XYZ file of C-alpha atoms in Angstrom:
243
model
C 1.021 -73.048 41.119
C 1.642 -70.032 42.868
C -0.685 -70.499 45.804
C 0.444 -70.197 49.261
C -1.967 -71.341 51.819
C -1.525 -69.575 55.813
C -2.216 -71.691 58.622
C -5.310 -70.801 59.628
C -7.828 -72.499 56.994
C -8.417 -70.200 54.143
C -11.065 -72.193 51.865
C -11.119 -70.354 49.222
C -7.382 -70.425 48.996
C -7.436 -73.993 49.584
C -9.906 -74.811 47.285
C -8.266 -72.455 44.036
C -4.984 -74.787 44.591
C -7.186 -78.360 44.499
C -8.578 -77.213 41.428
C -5.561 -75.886 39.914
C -3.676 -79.113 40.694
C -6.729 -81.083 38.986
C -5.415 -79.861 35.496
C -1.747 -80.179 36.001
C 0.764 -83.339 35.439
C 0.543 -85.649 38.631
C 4.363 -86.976 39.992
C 4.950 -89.951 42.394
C 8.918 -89.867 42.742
C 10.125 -90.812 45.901
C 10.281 -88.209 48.674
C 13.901 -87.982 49.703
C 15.146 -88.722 52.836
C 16.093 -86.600 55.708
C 19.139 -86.628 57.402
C 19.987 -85.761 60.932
C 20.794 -81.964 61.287
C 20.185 -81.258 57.202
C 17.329 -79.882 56.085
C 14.895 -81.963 53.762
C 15.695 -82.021 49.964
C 12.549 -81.589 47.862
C 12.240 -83.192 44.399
C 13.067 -80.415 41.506
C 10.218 -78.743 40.186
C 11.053 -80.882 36.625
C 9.896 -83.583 38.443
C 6.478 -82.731 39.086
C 5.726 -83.109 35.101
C 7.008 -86.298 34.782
C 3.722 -89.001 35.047
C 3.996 -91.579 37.652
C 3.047 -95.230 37.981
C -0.255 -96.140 39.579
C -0.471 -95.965 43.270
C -0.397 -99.363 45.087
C -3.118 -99.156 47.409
C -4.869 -101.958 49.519
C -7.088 -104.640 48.181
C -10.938 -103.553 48.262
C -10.091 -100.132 49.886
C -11.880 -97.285 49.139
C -11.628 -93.916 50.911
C -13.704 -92.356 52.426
C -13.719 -88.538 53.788
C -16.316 -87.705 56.178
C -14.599 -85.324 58.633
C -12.154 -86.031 61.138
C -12.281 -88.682 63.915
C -15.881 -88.389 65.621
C -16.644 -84.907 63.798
C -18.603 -85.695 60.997
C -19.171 -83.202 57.804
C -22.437 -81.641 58.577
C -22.063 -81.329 62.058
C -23.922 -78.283 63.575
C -21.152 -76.473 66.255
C -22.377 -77.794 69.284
C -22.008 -81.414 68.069
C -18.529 -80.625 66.646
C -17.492 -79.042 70.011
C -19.267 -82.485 71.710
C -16.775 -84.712 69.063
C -13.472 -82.481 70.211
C -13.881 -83.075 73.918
C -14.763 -86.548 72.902
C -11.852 -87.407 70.651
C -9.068 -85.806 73.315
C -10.260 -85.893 76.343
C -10.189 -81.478 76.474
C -12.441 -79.493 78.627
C -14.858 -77.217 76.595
C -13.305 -74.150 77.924
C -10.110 -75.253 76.017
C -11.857 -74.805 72.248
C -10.919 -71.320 71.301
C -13.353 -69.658 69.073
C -12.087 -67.431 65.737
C -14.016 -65.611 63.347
C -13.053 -65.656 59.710
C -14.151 -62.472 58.528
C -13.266 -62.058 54.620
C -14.942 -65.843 54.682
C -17.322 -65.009 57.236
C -17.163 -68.518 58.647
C -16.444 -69.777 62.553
C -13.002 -71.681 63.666
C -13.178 -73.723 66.581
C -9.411 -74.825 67.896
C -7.451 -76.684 70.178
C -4.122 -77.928 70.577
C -3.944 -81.663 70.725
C -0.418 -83.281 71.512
C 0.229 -86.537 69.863
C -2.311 -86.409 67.174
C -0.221 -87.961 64.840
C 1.907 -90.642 67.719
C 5.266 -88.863 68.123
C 4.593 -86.254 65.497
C 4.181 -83.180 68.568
C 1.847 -80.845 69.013
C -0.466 -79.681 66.588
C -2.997 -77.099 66.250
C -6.605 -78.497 65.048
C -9.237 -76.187 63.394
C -12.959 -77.061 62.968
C -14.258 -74.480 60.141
C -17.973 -73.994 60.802
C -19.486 -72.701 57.144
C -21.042 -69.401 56.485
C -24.485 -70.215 55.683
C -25.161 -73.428 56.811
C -23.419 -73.184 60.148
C -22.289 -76.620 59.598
C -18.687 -78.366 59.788
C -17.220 -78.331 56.098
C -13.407 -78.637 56.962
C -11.081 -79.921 58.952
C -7.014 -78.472 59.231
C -4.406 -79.705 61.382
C -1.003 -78.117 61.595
C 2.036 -78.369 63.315
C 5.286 -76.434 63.309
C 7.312 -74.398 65.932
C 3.905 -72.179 66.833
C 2.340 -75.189 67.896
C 5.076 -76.807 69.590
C 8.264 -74.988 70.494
C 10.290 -78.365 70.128
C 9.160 -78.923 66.507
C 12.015 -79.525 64.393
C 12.092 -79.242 60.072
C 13.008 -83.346 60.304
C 9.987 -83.721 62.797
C 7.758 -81.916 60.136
C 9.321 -83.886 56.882
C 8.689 -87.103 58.899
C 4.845 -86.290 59.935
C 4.301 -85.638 56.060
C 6.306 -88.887 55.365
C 4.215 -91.065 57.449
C 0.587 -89.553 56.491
C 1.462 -89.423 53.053
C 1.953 -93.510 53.445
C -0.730 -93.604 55.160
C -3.288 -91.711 52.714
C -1.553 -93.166 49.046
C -3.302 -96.778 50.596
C -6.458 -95.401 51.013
C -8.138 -95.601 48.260
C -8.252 -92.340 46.568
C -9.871 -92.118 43.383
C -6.989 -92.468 41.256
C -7.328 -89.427 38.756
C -7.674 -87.199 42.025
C -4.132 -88.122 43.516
C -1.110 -85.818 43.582
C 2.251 -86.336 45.887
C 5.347 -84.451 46.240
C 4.022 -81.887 43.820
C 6.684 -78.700 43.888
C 4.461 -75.494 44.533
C 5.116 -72.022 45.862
C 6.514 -71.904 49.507
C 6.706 -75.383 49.918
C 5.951 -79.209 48.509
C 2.249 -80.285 47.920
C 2.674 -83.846 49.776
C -0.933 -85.510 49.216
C -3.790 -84.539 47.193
C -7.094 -87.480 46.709
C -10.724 -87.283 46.846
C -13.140 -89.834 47.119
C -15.781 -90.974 45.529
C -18.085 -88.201 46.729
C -15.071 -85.742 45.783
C -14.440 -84.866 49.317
C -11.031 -84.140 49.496
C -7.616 -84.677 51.432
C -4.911 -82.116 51.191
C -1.462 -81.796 52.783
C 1.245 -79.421 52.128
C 4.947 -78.985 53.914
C 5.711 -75.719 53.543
C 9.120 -73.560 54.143
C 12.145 -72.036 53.018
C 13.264 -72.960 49.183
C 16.757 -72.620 48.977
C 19.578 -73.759 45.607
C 21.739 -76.751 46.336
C 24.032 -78.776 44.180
C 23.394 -79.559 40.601
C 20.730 -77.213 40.715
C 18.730 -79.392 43.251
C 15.791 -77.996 45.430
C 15.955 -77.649 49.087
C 13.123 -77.509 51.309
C 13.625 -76.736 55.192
C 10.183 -76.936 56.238
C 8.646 -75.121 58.833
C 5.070 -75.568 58.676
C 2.452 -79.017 57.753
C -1.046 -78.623 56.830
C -3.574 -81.309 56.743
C -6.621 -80.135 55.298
C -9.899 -82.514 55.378
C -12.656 -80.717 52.851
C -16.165 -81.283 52.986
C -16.302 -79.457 49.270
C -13.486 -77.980 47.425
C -15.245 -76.660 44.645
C -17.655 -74.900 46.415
C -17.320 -74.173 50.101
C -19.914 -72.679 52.319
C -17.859 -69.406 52.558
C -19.107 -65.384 52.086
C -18.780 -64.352 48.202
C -19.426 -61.302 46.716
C -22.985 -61.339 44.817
C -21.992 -61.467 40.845
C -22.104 -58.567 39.081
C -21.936 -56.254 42.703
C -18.051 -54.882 41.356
């Protein structure tokens, strides 16, 4: 992969690394632990060819991705503006408005502390789709932009805990990737349901050479992406055949 995704939701980008990943060799090892005042060691990019062993996930569970919280997939933006102040308790006035205009879509954001209990500040972004004017992704991210007290353990810990969180969901199994080396950064999570809405998160950062030619990752930047399609978002394209 040599995808690198900004923080403000690209689709397209987003959805060119889900598919890519799709095709390549899926790894479950162990994400490493962080310790105080060291930055997080990432798993060697061998590693991420090596096949893992099924994903223990609960009994009967089944995942399913519908948006995030109370807005829904399919949402026009008033009602997805209606779910924000809903969900934290913001005034209206406090959803900024941003135009995506290579996508030609509508991002509505606000920064929500404690979205993730003790995991800071983050930065939520409601992508309103180009032709349907509908909600069709979800992206939260947090990192010293959206909180000045963020730290690269903070970050490594946030991915830790939703990773656990999503690998008992109940992903279709074929879908799921974790700790998946990729350019800029580690690929954390990657599952879809059944409807092949998908759940991406990525830590990215600083890649630096350690000991016996180890990895190491000092993040500085997580992005939780919630996609209504992957394959083929509601964003601007160039008619076929117009280049």
């Amino acid at each position: 992969m040599t995808m690198k995704i900004s923080r403000l939701s690209l689709l397209i980008a987003a959805s060119a690394l889900v598919i890519g990943i799709q095709s390549e060799a899926r790894s479950q090892a162990a994400a490493p632990a962080v310790k105080r005042e060291r930055p997080a060691q990432a798993a060697p990019a061998a590693s991420a060819a090596t096949p893992s062993a099924p994903t223990r996930v609960d009994a009967g569970a089944e995942a399913e991705v519908d948006g995030f919280r109370s807005a829904k997939f399919g949402m026009n933006e008033a009602e997805v503006k209606n779910a924000i102040v809903k969900d934290f308790g913001v005034k209206p006035d406090a959803i900024k408005e941003q135009a995506n205009p290579g996508e030609r879509t509508k991002v509505l954001i606000v920064k929500v502390p404690e979205v993730l209990p003790g995991g800071g500040t983050a930065e939520v972004s409601y992508v309103i789709g180009y032709q349907t004017k509908k909600l069709i992704q979800v992206s939260l991210a947090w990192s010293k932009a959206t909180d000045e007290k963020m730290t690269p353990e903070q970050l490594f810990s946030n991915s830790s805990v939703l990773r656990s969180h999503f690998v008992g969901e109940g992903f279709k199994p074929d879908t799921i990737a974790t700790n998946m080396p990729i350019a800029g950064g580690l690929l954390m999570f990657r599952g879809s349901d059944a409807k092949d809405r998908t759940v991406m998160m990525i830590l990215q950062g600083a890649m630096t050479q350690g000991t016996d030619n180890q990895r190491i990752l000092t993040p500085s930047n997580l992005l939780l992406f919630y996609i209504a399609d992957a394959k083929a978002p509601d964003v601007y394209r160039l008619p076929a055949g117009s280049f």
